[in-house]
XYZ file of C-alpha atoms in Angstrom:
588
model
C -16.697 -47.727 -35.059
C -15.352 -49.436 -32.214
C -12.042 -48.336 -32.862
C -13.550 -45.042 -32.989
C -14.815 -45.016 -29.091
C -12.097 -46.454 -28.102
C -9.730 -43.474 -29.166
C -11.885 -41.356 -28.186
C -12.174 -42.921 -24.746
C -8.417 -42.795 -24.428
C -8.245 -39.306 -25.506
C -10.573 -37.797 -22.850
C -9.242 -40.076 -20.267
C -5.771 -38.560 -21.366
C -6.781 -34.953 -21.109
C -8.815 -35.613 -17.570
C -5.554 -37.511 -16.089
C -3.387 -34.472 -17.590
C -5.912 -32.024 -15.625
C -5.934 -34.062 -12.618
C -1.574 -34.048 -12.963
C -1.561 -30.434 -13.380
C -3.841 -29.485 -10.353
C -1.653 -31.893 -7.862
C 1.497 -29.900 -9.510
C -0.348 -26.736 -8.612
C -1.480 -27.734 -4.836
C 2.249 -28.934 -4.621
C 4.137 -25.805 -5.496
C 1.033 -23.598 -3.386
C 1.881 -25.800 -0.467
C 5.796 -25.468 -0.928
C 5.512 -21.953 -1.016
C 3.231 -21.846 2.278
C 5.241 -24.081 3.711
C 8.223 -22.226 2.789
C 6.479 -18.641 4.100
C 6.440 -20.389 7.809
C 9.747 -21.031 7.916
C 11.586 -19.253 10.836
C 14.307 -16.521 9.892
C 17.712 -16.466 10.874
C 18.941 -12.597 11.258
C 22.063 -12.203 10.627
C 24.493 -9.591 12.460
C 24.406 -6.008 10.428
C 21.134 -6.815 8.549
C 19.425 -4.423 6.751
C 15.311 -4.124 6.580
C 14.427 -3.400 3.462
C 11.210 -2.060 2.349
C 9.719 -2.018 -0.511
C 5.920 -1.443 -1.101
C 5.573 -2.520 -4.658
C 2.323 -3.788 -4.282
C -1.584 -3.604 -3.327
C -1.254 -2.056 0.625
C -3.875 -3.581 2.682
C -4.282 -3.280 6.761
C -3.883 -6.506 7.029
C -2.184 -9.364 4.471
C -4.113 -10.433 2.365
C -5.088 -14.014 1.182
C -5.009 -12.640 -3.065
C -6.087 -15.384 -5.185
C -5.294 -13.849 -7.829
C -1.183 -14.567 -7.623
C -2.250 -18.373 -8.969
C -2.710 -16.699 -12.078
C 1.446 -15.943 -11.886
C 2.993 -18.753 -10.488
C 6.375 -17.254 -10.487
C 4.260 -14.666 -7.941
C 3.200 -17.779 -6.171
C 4.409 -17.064 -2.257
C 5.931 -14.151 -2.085
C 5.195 -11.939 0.300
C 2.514 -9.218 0.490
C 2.600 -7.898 4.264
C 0.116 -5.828 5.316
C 0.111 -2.365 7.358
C -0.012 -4.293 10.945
C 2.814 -6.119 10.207
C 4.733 -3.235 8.182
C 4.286 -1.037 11.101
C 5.475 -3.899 13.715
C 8.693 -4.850 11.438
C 9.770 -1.202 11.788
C 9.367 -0.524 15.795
C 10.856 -4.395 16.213
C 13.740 -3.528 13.832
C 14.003 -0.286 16.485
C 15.047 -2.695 19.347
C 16.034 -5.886 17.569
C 20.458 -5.267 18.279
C 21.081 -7.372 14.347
C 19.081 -4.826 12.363
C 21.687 -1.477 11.784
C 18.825 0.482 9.608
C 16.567 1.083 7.410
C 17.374 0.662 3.198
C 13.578 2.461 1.739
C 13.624 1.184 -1.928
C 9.941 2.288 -2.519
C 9.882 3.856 -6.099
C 6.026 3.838 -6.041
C 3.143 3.203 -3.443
C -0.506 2.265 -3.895
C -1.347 3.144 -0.476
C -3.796 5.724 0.419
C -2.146 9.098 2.259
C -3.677 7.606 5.794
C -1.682 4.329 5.628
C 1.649 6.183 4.250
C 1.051 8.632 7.329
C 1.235 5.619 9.473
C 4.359 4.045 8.161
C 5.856 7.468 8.166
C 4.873 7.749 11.989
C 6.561 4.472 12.311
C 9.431 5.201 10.491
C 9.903 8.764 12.621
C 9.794 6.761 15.397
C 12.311 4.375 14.367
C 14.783 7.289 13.722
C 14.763 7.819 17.546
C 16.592 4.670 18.335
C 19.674 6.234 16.555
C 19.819 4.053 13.652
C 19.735 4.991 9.698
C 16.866 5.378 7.372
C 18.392 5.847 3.428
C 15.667 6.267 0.550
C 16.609 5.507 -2.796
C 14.915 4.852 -6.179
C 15.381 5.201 -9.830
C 12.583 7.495 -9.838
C 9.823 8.835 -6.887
C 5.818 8.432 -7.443
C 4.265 11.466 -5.223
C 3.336 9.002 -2.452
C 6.790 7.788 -2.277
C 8.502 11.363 -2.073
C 6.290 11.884 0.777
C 7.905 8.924 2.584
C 10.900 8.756 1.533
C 10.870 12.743 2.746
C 11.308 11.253 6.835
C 14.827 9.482 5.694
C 17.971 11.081 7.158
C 19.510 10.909 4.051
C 17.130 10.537 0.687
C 19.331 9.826 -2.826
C 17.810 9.900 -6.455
C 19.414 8.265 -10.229
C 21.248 10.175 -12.223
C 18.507 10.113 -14.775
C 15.447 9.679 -12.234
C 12.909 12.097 -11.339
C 10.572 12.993 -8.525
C 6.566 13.291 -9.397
C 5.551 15.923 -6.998
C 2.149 18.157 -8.665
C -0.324 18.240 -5.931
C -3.477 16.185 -5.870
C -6.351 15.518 -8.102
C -9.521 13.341 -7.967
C -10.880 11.847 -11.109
C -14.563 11.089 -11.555
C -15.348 9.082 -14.583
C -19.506 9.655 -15.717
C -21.473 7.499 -17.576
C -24.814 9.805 -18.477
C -23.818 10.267 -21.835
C -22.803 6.615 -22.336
C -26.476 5.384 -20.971
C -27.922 8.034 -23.359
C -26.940 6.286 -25.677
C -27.412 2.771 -24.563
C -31.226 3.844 -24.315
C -30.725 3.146 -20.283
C -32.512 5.342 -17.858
C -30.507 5.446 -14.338
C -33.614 6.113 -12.094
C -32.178 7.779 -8.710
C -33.230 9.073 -5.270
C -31.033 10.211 -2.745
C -30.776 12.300 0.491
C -27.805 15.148 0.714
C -26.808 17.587 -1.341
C -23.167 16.293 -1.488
C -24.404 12.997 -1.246
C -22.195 12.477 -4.683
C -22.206 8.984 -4.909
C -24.696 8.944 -7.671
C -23.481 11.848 -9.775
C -21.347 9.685 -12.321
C -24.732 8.226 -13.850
C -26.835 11.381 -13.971
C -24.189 14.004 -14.607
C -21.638 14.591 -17.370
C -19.578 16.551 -14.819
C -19.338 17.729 -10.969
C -22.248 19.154 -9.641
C -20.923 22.932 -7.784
C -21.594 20.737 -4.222
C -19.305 17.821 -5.422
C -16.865 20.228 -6.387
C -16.921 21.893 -3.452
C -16.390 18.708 -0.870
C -13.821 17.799 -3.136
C -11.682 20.562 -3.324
C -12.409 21.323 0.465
C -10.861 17.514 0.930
C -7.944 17.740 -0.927
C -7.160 21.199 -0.011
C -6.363 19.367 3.414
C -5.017 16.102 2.691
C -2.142 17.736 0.486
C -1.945 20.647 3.565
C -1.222 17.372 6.016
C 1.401 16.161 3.358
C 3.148 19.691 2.739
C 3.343 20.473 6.246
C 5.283 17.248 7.467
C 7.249 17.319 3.764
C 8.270 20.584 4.901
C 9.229 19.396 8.547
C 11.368 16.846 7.196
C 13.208 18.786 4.547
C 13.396 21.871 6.286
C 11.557 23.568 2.689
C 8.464 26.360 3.169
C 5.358 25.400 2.527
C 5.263 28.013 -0.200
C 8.752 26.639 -2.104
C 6.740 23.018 -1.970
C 3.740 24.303 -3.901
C 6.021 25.958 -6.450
C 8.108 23.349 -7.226
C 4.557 21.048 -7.506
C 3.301 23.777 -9.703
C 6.085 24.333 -11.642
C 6.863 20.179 -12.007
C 10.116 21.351 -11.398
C 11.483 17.892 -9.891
C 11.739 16.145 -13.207
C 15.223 17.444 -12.921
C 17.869 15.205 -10.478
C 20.395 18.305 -10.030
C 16.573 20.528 -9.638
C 15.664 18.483 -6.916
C 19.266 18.163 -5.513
C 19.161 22.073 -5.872
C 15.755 22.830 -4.184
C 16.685 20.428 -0.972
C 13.981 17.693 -2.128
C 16.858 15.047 -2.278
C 20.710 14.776 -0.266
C 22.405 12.930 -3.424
C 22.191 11.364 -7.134
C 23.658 8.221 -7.252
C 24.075 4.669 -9.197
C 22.571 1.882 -7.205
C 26.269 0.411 -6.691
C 26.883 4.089 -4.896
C 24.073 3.036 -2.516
C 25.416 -0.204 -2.088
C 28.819 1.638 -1.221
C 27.205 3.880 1.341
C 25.146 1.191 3.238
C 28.251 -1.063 2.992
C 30.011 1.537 5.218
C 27.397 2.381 7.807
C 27.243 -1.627 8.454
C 30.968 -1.484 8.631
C 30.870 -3.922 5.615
C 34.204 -4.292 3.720
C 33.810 -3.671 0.010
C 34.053 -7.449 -1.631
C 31.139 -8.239 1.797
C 27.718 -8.759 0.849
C 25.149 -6.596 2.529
C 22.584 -8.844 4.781
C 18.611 -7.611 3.305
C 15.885 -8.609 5.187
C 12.227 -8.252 3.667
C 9.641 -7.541 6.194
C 8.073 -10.520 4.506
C 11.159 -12.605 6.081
C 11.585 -10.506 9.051
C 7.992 -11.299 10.645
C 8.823 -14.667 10.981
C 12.057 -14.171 12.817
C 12.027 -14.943 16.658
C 12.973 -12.009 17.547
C 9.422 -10.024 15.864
C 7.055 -13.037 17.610
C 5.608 -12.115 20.916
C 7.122 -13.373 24.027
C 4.239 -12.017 26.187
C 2.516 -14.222 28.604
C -0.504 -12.018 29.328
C -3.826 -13.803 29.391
C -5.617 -10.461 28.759
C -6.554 -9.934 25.049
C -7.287 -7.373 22.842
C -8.992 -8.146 19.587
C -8.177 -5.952 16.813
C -11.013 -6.417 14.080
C -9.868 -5.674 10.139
C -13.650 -4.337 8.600
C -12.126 -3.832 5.451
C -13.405 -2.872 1.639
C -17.344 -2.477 0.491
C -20.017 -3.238 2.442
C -22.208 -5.676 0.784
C -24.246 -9.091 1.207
C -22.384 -12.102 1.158
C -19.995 -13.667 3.694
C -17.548 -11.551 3.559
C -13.655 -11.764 3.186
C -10.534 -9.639 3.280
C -11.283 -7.515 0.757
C -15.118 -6.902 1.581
C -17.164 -6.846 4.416
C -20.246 -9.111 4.212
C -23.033 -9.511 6.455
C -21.391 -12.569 8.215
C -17.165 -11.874 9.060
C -17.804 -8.852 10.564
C -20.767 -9.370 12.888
C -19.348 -12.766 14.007
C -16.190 -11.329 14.632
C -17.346 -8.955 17.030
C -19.934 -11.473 18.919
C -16.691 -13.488 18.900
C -14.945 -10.762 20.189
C -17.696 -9.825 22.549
C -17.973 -14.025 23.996
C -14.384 -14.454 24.813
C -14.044 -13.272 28.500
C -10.476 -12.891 27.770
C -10.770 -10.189 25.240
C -10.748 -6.832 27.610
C -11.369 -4.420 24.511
C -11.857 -4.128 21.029
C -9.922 -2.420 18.261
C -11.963 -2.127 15.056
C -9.428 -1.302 11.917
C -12.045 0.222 9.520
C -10.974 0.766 6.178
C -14.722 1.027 3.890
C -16.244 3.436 1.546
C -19.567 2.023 2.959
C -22.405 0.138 0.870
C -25.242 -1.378 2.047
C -27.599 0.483 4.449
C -28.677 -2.882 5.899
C -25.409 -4.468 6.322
C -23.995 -1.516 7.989
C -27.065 -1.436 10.295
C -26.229 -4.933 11.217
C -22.750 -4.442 12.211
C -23.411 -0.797 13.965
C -26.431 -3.283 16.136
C -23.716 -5.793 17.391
C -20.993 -2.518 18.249
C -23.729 -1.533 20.626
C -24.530 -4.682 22.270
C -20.872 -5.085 22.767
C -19.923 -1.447 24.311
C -21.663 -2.026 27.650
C -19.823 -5.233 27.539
C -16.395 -3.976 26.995
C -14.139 -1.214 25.403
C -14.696 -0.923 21.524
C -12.328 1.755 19.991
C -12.270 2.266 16.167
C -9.178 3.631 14.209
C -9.843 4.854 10.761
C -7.938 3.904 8.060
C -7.162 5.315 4.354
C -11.248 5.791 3.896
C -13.948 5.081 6.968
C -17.290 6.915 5.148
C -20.842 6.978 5.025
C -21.331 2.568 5.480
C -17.857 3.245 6.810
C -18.666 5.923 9.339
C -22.073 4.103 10.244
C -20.749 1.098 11.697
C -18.074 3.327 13.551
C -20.220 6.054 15.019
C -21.385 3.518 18.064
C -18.080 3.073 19.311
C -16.229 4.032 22.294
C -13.757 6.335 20.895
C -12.522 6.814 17.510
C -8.916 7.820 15.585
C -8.641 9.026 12.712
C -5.534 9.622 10.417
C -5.510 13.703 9.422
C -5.454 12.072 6.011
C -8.795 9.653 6.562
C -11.552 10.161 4.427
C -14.154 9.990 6.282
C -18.201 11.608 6.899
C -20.560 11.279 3.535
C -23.513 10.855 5.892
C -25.873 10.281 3.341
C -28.009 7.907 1.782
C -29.306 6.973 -2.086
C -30.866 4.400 -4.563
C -30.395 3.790 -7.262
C -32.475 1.725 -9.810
C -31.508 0.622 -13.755
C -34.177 0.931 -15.967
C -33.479 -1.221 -19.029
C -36.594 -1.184 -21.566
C -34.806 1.042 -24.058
C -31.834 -0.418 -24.463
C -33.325 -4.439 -24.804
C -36.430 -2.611 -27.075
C -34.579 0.029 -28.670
C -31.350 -1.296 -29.344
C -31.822 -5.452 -29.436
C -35.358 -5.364 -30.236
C -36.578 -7.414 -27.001
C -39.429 -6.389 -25.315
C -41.548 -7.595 -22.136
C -45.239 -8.475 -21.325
C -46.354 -9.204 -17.657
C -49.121 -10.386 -15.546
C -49.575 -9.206 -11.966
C -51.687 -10.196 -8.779
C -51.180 -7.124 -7.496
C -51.071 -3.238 -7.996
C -47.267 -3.399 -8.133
C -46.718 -6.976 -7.939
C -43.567 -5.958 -10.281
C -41.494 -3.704 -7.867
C -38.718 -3.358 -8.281
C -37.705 -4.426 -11.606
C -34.747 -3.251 -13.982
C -37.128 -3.873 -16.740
C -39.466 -1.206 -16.451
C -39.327 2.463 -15.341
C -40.371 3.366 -11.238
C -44.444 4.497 -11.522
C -44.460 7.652 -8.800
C -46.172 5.854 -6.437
C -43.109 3.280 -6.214
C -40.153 6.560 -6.583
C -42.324 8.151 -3.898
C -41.799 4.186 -1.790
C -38.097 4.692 -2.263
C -37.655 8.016 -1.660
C -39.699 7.445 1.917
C -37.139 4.380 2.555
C -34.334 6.690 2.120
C -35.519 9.456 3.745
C -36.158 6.572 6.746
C -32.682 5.709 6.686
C -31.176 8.899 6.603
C -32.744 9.634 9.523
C -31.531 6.377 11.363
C -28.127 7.059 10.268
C -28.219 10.735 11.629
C -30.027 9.777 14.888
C -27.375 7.041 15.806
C -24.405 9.271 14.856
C -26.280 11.892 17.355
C -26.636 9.101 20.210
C -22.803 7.463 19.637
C -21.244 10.937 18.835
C -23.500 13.282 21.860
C -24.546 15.734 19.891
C -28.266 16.676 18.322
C -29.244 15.564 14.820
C -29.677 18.968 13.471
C -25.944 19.304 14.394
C -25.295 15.856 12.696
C -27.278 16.718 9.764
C -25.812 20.355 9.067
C -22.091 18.481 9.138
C -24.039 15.458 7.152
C -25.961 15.894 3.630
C -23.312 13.480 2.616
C -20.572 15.887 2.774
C -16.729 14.054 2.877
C -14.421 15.321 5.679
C -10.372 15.016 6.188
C -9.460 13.254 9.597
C -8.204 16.498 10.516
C -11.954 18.275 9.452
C -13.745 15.123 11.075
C -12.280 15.818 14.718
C -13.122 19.806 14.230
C -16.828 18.963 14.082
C -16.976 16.219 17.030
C -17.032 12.980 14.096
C -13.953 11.223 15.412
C -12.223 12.105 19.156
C -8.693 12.212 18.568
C -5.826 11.979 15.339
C -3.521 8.912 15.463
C -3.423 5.791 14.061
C -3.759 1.620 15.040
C -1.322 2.078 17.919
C -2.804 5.518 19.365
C -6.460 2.998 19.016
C -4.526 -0.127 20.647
C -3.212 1.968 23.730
C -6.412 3.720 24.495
C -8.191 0.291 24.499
C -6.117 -1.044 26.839
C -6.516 2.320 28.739
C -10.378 2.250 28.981
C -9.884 -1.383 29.554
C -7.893 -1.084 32.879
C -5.210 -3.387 31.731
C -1.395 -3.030 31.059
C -0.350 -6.280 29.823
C -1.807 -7.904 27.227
C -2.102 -10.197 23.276
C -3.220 -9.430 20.513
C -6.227 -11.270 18.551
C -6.909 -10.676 15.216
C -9.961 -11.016 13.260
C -11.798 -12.026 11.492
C -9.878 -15.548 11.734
C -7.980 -15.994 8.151
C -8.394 -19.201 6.073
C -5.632 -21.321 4.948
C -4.285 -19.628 2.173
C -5.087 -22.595 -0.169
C -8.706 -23.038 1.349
C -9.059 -19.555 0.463
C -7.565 -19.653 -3.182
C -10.418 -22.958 -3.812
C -13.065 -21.148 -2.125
C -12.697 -17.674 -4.147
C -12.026 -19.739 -7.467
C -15.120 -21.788 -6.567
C -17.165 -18.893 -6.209
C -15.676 -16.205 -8.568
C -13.249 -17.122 -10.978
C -14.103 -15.223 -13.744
C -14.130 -12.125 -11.550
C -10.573 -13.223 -10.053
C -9.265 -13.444 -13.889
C -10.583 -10.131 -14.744
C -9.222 -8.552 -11.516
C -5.965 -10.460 -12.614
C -5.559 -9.579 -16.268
C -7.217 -5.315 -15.863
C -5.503 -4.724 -12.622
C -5.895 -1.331 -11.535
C -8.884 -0.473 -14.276
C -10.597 -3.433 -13.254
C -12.696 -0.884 -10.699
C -14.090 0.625 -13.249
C -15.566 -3.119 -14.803
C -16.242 -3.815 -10.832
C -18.208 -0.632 -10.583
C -20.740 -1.754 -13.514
C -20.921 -5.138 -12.736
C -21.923 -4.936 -8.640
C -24.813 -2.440 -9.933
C -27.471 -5.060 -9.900
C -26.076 -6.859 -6.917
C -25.926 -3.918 -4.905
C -28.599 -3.287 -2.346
C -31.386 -0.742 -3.589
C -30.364 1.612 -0.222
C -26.739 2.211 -0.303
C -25.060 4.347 2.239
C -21.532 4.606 0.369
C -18.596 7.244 -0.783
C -18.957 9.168 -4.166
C -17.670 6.264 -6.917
C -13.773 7.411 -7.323
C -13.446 9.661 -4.722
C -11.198 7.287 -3.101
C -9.118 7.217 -5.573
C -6.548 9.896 -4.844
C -3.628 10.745 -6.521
């Protein structure tokens, strides 16, 4: 027996000491790679930025936990918009960069941030120097900027995907039909859509509506600077989208969509002789992910003026709050921050939200306007900035928008799960209770809503609609009738929103930057930005701490995992949710 215990003892002492060696190995190689991420960067004469956007496209880097899961993804750089954007007008002036080598096959940016980098990269084309796009193959959002190149090449055996856009909604009425689950709702808005997937096998004639009116004018946006570009009508680019008729490489050489078909060794011919390479020379790349930490991108200012520029970024939703949702705490603190620091002149709030909770959103919107009379707060709008999203922007200053924001859905729901069938039907587990009171158990997933309690809910939404549509009146200066005729939930295009008075001008984070500074009196100044971001590996132990099963699932389902995220924040959510119909975001 002894023996026993004293294998086992040296067993589980050998498997703790062989966890305990493998997490030091871990917090080594994470600190290498941060480590190695600071480093500065050497440009080299005749460099080369290349970009290439294979990845999630946030406003802002983003601290992804998620990369542990891949060490060999460990590191590597993910920059966001802010720093895309600034790579491209510092590559503009910086003498060592010759041009610009677009490898983007694919994007997963929404059409606001590709309109941004596109602005950027038209921009970039007036300092004289090249932009050449090539890729084995073009996803639609690539096409569309890879369109702004002077010169754009495709493979031999490549093809472009260019068929308009669509918006999938998945529902789930016929699946909690079946499930024996009742999804008890109440909601303000006729296109308040946001609810539709669990009540609905299909679009209701309103849904439809909003969402052909929306796409209608993101892809008009698209065609119309396509067309620009390429010097192709507006009616050849619909056929050819119609007709899928750039599956074709000599098609798409033959309609004007493309200047060339070439190997990748072509390409590395032609950028070897606009950098006046010779043939055996190797061509000097730069990543953006490099090129942000060369001297020549940091900031030599020596203002003492600030602005802050504030990332509100994902669903709105209890919590803390990080980079990829907005909680009740980053936000709000960030703007008191903001608000404290005597040398921040203005405020630039980046939102980027479908919305969420009511509350939340109320909480933010309070500290915008105790920080207006205090000082400049301008919002730009990024890919999405609705209903939570619009809420916490109406109060500002001044708002951008994109013409490709989606933005509005001024509406409000709740939604409430009632379980009994399912646990009594279909697992044969029932409930008993005992109450002080009349309706001691509201609100419970267990039971159905009696009247009196719907009739409760339906008075707190009705309440909050008409807080939400009183304080867009007040920041926006018009009446609520007004507010609530271009309300009901509806979703508006950044080029809609500014027809009917919800944003004040189109443009993007610089347009928002130089008007802040504008209503701020002040022509020199830094940057700030916030919400302050954790240590990368304080960040990784935090989210694994909190969420790791979440961060595996995310990890392992990628781009599906919204669908599992959708389901499993249901009971979490707050019961009044001001927030953008479930997949309308989702674009493509």
């Amino acid at each position: 027996m002894g023996q026993f215990f004293k294998f086992t003892l040296a067993s589980v002492l050998g498997v703790i000491l062989a966890i305990f060696l493998s997490i030091f190995i871990l917090i080594g190689m994470m600190t290498a790679a941060i480590s190695a991420g600071d480093e500065e960067t050497v440009v080299e004469e005749n460099s080369i930025l290349r970009i290439k956007l294979n990845y999630p496209l946030n406003d802002r880097s983003v601290n992804d936990p998620t990369s542990i899961m891949n060490l060999s993804d460990f590191g590597k750089e993910n920059p966001g918009l802010n720093e895309i954007i600034k790579s491209i007008e510092k590559g503009a002036e910086d003498p060592n960069i010759k041009g610009i080598y677009l490898n983007a096959p694919d994007v997963s940016g929404g059409p606001a941030q590709l309109e941004e980098i596109r602005k950027a990269l038209l921009k970039f084309k007036e300092s004289g120097k090249f932009i050449v796009a090539y890729a084995t193959g073009y996803g639609q959002g690539a096409y569309y900027l890879a369109s702004v190149a002077d010169e754009v090449y495709l493979h031999p055996e490549g093809m472009i995907l260019f068929k308009g856009f669509a918006s999938e909604m998945m529902f789930y009425k016929g699946l909690f039909e079946k499930l024996d689950v009742e999804m008890q709702i109440i909601r303000h808005g006729k296109f308040k859509a946001a609810v539709e997937p669990f009540m609905l096998d299909k679009m209701s004639e309103s849904n439809r509506e909003q969402n052909t009116a929306l796409l209608t004018s993101l892809w008009s946006n698209i065609l119309n600077e396509i067309s620009a570009s390429r010097n192709i009508s507006i009616e050849k680019l619909n056929e050819a989208a119609d007709q899928l008729s750039l599956d074709n490489p000599k098609k798409a050489l033959e309609l004007k969509f493309i200047d060339g078909i070439k190997y990748p060794d072509e390409i590395s011919a032609l950028l070897k002789e606009k950098t006046e390479k010779a043939e055996d020379d190797d061509l000097e790349f730069l990543s953006i992910g490099k090129y942000k930490n060369s001297a020549f991108f940091k900031e030599n200012t020596v203002a003492k003026d600030k602005i802050a520029v504030i990332y509100a970024a994902g669903e709105i939703k209890a919590g803390k709050g990080n980079d990829t949702y907005i909680g009740e705490e980053n936000i709000r603190k960030a703007i008191i921050k903001a608000r404290e620091d005597d040398r921040v002149k203005a405020i630039v709030m980046r939102v980027n939200s479908p919305g969420g909770s009511a509350l939340v959103s109320d909480l933010i919107w309070r500290e915008v306007t105790l920080t207006t009379p205090v000082k400049p707060v301008v919002v730009s709008m990024g890919y999405v900035a609705a209903s939570g999203g619009y809420y916490i922007s109406c109060a500002a200053d001044y708002i951008y928008a994109d013409p490709n924001t989606i933005t509005g859905s001024i509406g409000v729901f709740g939604m409430i799960p009632n379980v009994n069938g399912f646990m009594t039907n279909k697992l044969g587990i029932t409930f008993d209770e005992v109450s002080t009171n009349e309706n001691g158990n509201y609100i419970t997933i267990n039971k159905a809503l009696t009247p009196y309690q719907r009739e409760v809910i339906q008075s707190s939404v009705e309440r909050v609609y008409d807080s939400f549509i009183t304080k867009v009146a007040k920041g926006r200066n018009m009446t609520k009738e007004d507010v609530d005729r271009i309300g009901q939930g509806r979703v508006w295009s950044g080029s809609q929103a500014i027809e009917i008075g919800l944003v004040d001008e189109l443009g993007g984070m610089n347009e928002a930057i130089v008007k802040a500074a504008e209503l701020a009196e002040i022509e020199t100044y830094k940057l700030k930005e916030l919400p302050v971001q954790k240590d990368p590996f304080q960040q990784i132990l935090e989210d694994l701490t909190g969420q790791s099963s979440s961060i595996m699932m995310k990890h392992y389902l990628g781009e599906k995992y919204k669908y599992v995220e959708m389901m499993e924040n249901m009971e979490n959510r707050a019961v009044i949710q001001a927030r953008l119909p479930f997949g309308m975001s989702s674009i493509k």
